[in-house]
Short mmCIF file of C-alpha atoms and ligand atoms in Angstrom, two decimals:
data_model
loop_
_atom_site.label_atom_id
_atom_site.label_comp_id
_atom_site.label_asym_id
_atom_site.label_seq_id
_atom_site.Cartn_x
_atom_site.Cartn_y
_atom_site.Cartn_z
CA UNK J 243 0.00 0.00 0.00
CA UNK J 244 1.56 3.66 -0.97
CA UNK J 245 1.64 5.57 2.45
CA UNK J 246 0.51 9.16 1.94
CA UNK J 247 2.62 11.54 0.83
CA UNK J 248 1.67 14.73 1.76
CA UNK J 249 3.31 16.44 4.39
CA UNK J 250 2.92 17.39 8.24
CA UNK J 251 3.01 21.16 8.80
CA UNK J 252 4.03 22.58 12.01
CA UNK J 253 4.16 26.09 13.08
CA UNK J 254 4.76 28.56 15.99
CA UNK J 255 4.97 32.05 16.26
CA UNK J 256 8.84 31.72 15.68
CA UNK J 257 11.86 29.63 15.51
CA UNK J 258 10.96 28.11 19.16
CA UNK J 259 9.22 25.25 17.33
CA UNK J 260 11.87 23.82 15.91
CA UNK J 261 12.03 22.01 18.83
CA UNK J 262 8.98 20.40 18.24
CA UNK J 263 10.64 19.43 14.57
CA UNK J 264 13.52 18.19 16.04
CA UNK J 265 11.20 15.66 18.38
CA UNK J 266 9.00 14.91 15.06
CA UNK J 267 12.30 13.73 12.96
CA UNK J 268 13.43 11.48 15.43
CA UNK J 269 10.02 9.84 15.80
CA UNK J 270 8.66 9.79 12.16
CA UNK J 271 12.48 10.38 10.06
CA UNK J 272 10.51 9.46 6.69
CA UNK J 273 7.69 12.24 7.07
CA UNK J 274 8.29 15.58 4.47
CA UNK J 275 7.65 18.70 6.93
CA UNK J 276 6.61 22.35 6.64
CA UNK J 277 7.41 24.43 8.92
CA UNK J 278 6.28 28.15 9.30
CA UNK J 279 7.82 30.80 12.01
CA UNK J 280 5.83 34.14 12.40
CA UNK J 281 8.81 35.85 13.16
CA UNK J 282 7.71 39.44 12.07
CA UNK J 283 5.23 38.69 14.72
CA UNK J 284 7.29 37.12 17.65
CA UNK J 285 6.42 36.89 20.37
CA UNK J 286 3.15 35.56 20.84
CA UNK J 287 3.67 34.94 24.96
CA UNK J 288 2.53 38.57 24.89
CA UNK J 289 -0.33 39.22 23.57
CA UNK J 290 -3.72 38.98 24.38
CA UNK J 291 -6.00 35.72 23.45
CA UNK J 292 -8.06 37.65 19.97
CA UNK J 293 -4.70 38.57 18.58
CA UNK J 294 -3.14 35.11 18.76
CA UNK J 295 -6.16 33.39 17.51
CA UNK J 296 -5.76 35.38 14.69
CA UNK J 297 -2.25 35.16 14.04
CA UNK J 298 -2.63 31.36 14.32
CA UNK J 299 -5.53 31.12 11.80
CA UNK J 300 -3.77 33.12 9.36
CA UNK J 301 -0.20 30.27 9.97
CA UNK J 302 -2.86 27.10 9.75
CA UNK J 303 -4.22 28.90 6.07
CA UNK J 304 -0.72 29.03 5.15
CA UNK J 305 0.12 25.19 6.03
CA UNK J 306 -3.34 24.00 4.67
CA UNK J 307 -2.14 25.93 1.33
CA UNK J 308 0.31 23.89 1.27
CA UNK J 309 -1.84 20.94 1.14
CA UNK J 310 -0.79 19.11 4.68
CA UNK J 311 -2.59 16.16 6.05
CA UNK J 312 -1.96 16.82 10.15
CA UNK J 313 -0.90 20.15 11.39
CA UNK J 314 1.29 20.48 14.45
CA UNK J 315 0.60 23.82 16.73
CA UNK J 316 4.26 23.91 18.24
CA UNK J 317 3.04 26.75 19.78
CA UNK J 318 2.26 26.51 23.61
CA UNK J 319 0.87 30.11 23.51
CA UNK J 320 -1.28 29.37 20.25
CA UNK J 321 -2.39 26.07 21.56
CA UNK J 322 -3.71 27.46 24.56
CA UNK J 323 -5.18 30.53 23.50
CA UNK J 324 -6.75 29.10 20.16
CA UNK J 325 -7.01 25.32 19.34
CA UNK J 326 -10.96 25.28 19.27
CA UNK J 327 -10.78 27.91 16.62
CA UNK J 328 -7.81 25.88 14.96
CA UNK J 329 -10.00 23.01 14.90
CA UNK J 330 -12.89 24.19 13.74
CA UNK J 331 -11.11 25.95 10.53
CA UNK J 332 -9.06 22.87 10.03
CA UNK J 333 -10.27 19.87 7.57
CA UNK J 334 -7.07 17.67 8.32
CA UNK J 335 -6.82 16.70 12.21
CA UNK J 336 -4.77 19.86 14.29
CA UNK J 337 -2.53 18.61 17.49
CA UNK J 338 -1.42 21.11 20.06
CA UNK J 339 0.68 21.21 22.70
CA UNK J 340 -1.00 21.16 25.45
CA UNK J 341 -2.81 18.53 25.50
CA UNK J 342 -0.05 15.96 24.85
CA UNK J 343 2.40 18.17 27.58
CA UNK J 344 -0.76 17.62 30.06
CA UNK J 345 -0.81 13.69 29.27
CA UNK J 346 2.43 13.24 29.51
CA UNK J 347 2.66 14.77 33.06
CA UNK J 348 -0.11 13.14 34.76
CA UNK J 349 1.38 9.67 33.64
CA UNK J 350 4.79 10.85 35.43
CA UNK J 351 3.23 12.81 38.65
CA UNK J 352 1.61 11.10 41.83
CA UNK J 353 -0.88 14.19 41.83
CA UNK J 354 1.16 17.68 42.17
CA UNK J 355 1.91 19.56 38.80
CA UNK J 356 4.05 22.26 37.90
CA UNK J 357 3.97 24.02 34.66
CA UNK J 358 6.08 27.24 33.53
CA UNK J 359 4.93 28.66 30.40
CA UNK J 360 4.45 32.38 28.77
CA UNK J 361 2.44 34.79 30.14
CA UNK J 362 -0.74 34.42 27.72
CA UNK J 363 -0.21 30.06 28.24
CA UNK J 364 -0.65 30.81 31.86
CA UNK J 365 -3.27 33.30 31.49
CA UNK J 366 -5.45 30.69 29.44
CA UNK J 367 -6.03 28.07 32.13
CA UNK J 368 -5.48 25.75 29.60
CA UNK J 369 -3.17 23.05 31.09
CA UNK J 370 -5.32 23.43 34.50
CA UNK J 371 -7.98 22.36 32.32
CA UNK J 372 -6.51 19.64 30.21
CA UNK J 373 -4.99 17.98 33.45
CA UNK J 374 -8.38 18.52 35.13
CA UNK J 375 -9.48 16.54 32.04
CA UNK J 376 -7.09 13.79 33.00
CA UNK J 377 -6.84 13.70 36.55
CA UNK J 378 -9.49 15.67 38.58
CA UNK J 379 -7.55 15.59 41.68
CA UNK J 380 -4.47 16.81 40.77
CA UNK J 381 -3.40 19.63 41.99
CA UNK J 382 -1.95 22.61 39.13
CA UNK J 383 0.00 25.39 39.93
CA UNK J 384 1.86 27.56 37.17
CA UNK J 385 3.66 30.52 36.35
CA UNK J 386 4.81 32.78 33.54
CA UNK J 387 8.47 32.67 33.48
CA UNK J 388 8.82 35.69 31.04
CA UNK J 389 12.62 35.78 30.90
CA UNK J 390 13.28 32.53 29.93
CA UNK J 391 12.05 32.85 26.14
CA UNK J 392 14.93 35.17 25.47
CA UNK J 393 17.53 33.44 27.50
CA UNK J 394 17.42 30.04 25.53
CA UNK J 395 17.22 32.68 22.46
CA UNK J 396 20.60 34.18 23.64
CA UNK J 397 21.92 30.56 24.37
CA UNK J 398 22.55 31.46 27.37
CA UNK J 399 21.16 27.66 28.20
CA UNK J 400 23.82 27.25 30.92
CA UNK J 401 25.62 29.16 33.56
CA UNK J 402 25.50 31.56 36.27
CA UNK J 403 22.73 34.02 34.85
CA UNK J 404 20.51 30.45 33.55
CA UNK J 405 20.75 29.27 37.07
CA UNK J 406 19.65 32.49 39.21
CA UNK J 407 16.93 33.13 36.90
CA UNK J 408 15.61 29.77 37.45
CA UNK J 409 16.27 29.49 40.76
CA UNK J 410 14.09 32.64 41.24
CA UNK J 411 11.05 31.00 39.35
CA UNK J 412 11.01 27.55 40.90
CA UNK J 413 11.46 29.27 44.16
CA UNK J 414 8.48 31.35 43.55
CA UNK J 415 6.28 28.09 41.81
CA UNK J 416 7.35 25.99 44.92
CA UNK J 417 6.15 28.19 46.92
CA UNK J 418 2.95 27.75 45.86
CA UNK J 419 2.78 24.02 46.01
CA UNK J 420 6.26 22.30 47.79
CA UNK J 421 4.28 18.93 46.94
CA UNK J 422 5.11 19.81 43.15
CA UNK J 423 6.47 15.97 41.90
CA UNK J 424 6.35 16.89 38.15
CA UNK J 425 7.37 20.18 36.49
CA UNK J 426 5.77 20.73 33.15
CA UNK J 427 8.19 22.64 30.59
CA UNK J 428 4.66 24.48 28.63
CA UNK J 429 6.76 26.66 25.89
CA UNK J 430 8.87 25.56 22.83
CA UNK J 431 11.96 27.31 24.09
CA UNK J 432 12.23 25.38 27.43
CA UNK J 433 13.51 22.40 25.99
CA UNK J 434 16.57 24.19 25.51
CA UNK J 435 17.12 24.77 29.48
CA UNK J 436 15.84 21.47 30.59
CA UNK J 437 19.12 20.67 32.60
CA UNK J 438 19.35 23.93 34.19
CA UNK J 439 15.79 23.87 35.05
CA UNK J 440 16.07 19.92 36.07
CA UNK J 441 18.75 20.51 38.34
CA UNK J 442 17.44 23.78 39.80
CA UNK J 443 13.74 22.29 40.23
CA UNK J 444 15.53 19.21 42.47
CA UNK J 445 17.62 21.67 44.27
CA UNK J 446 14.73 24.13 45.01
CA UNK J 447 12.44 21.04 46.29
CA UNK J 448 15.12 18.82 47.89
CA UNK J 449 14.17 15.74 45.69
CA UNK J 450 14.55 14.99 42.20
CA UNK J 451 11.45 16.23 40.30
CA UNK J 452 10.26 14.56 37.26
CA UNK J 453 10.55 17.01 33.94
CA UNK J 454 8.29 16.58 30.68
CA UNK J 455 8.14 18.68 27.55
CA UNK J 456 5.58 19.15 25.11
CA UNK J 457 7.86 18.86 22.20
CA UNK J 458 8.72 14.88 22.61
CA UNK J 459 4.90 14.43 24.14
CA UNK J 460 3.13 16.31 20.48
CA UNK J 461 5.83 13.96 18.65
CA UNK J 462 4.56 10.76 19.88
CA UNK J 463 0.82 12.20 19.56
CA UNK J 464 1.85 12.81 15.56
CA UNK J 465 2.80 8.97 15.75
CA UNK J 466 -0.53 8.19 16.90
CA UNK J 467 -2.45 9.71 14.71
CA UNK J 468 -1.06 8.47 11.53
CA UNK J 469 -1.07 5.38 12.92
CA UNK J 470 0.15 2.88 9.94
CA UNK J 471 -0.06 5.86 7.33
CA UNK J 472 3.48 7.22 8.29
CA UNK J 473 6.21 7.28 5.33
CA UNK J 474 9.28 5.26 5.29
CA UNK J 475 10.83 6.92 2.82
CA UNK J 476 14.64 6.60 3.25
CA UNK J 477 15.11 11.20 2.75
CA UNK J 478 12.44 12.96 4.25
CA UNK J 479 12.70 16.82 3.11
CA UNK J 480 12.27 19.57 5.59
CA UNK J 481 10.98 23.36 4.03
CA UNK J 482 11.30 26.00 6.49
CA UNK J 483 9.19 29.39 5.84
CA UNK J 484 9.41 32.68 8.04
CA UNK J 485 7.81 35.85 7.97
CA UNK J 486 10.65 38.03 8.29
CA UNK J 487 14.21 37.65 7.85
CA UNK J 488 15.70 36.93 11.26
CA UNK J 489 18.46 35.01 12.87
CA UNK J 490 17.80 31.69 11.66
CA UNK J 491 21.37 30.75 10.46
CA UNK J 492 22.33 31.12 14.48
CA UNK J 493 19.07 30.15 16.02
CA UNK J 494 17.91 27.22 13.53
CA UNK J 495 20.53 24.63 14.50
CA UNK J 496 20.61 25.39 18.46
CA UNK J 497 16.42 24.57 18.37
CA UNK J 498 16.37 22.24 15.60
CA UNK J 499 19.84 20.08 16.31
CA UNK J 500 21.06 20.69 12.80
CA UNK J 501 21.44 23.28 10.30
CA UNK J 502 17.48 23.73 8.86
CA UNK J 503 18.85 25.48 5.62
CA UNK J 504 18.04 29.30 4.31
CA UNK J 505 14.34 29.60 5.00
CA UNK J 506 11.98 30.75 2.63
CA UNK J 507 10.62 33.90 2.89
CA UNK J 508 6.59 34.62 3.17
CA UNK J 509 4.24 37.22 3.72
CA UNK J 510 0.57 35.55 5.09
N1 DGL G 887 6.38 29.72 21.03
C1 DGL G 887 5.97 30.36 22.28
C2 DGL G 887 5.37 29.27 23.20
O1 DGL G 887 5.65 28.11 23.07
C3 DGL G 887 7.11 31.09 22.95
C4 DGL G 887 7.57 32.34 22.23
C5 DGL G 887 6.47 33.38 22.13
O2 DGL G 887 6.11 34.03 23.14
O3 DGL G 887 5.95 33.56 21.04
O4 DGL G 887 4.60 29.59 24.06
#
């Protein structure tokens, strides 16, 4: 049987989701990907709910152009703040993040939940919902951590300045629940600073904590959903579009784990 060819489209509101790529080759290497950044509208973590339901309407038009069969919201932000509206506009099935970030920490937690995320994720409610969902009696507690978007950005990944700053966040989440077993990393850049965060969170509670990201958790949800229909074609091509010209050539391989090529240029 010929497995469909038509690619998987991904997109976030910059290069931040390449994370989410970088999970997605490792689990499905024979799948063609699109992948959009809104960089000339970065950040997302922002802004208010309207203006990123927007913005991520006008990046799933651009990927359903394109004529792929599942679309990936890398996007923590835009799945919080808009994945019913995704849905509804979609015709081919539309994962998010949180969803699949929520899963996967309610199978690793005994019933107290962290998750750090931008402002607008936290605003949304929408991993206190999605674990509700799950596991009624959890417990949630989260918390915007607003500086560390531009410190994986930087690279600075590592190091004195990585360590106060996330010292002074888990410090402040702990505080709201000390129980906290599982710390959910809700935001594509996290990923980046998930041994500075790992080792801070188990310093901060005095135990080890248990640390999930949404990239590897929407990865294994792709697998899912095609079920059998995934390609195993031996060179699986990745196209990378952005909105405005930005620092890709630096950025690209610290998210993705390689070097994604010159990106193609767009206006949606
Ligand atoms: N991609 C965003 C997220 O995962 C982080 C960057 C932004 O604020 O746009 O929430």
């Amino acid at each position: 049987m010929m497995s469909d060819r038509r690619p998987i489209g991904v997109f976030d509101s910059g290069v931040g989701g390449l994370t989410v790529v970088r999970a997605l080759r490792r689990a499905l290497p024979g799948e063609d990907i699109i992948y959009l950044g809104d960089t000339a509208r970065v950040p997302y973590g922002t802004k208010s709910p309207r203006t990123v339901e927007r913005y991520s309407l006008a990046c799933l038009r651009f990927l359903l152009d394109r004529n792929v069969r599942l679309a990936l919201v890398a996007c923590n932000t835009a799945s919080a703040n808009a994945l019913p509206a995704l849905e509804e506009a979609s015709p081919v099935p539309v994962i998010g993040a949180v969803v699949p970030g929520a899963e996967s920490a309610v199978a690793a937690s005994r019933g107290h939940i962290g998750v750090i995320g931008t402002l607008a994720t936290v605003r949304s409610g929408a991993y206190e919902a999605a674990i509700a969902a799950l596991a009624p009696d959890s417990k949630v507690s989260t918390l915007a951590c607003s500086l560390l978007v531009p410190l994986a950005e930087e690279g600075w990944t590592e190091g004195e300045v990585a360590e106060a700053v996330a010292q002074r966040y888990l410090t402040e989440l702990f505080e709201a629940d000390p129980d906290i077993d599982t710390l959910v990393l809700g935001c594509t850049h996290y990923p980046l600073l998930a041994g500075v965060l790992t080792r801070v969170a188990a310093r901060v509670a005095g135990r080890e904590i248990a640390v999930v990201d949404s990239a590897s958790a929407m990865a294994r949800a792709a697998t899912l959903a095609l079920g059998d229909d995934h390609s195993t074609a031996p060179s699986a091509q990745l196209r990378c579009f952005v909105t405005d010209a930005t620092r890709l050539d630096v950025l690209g391989p610290r998210f993705l784990g390689e070097d994604p090529g010159a990106p193609e240029l767009v206006d949606l």
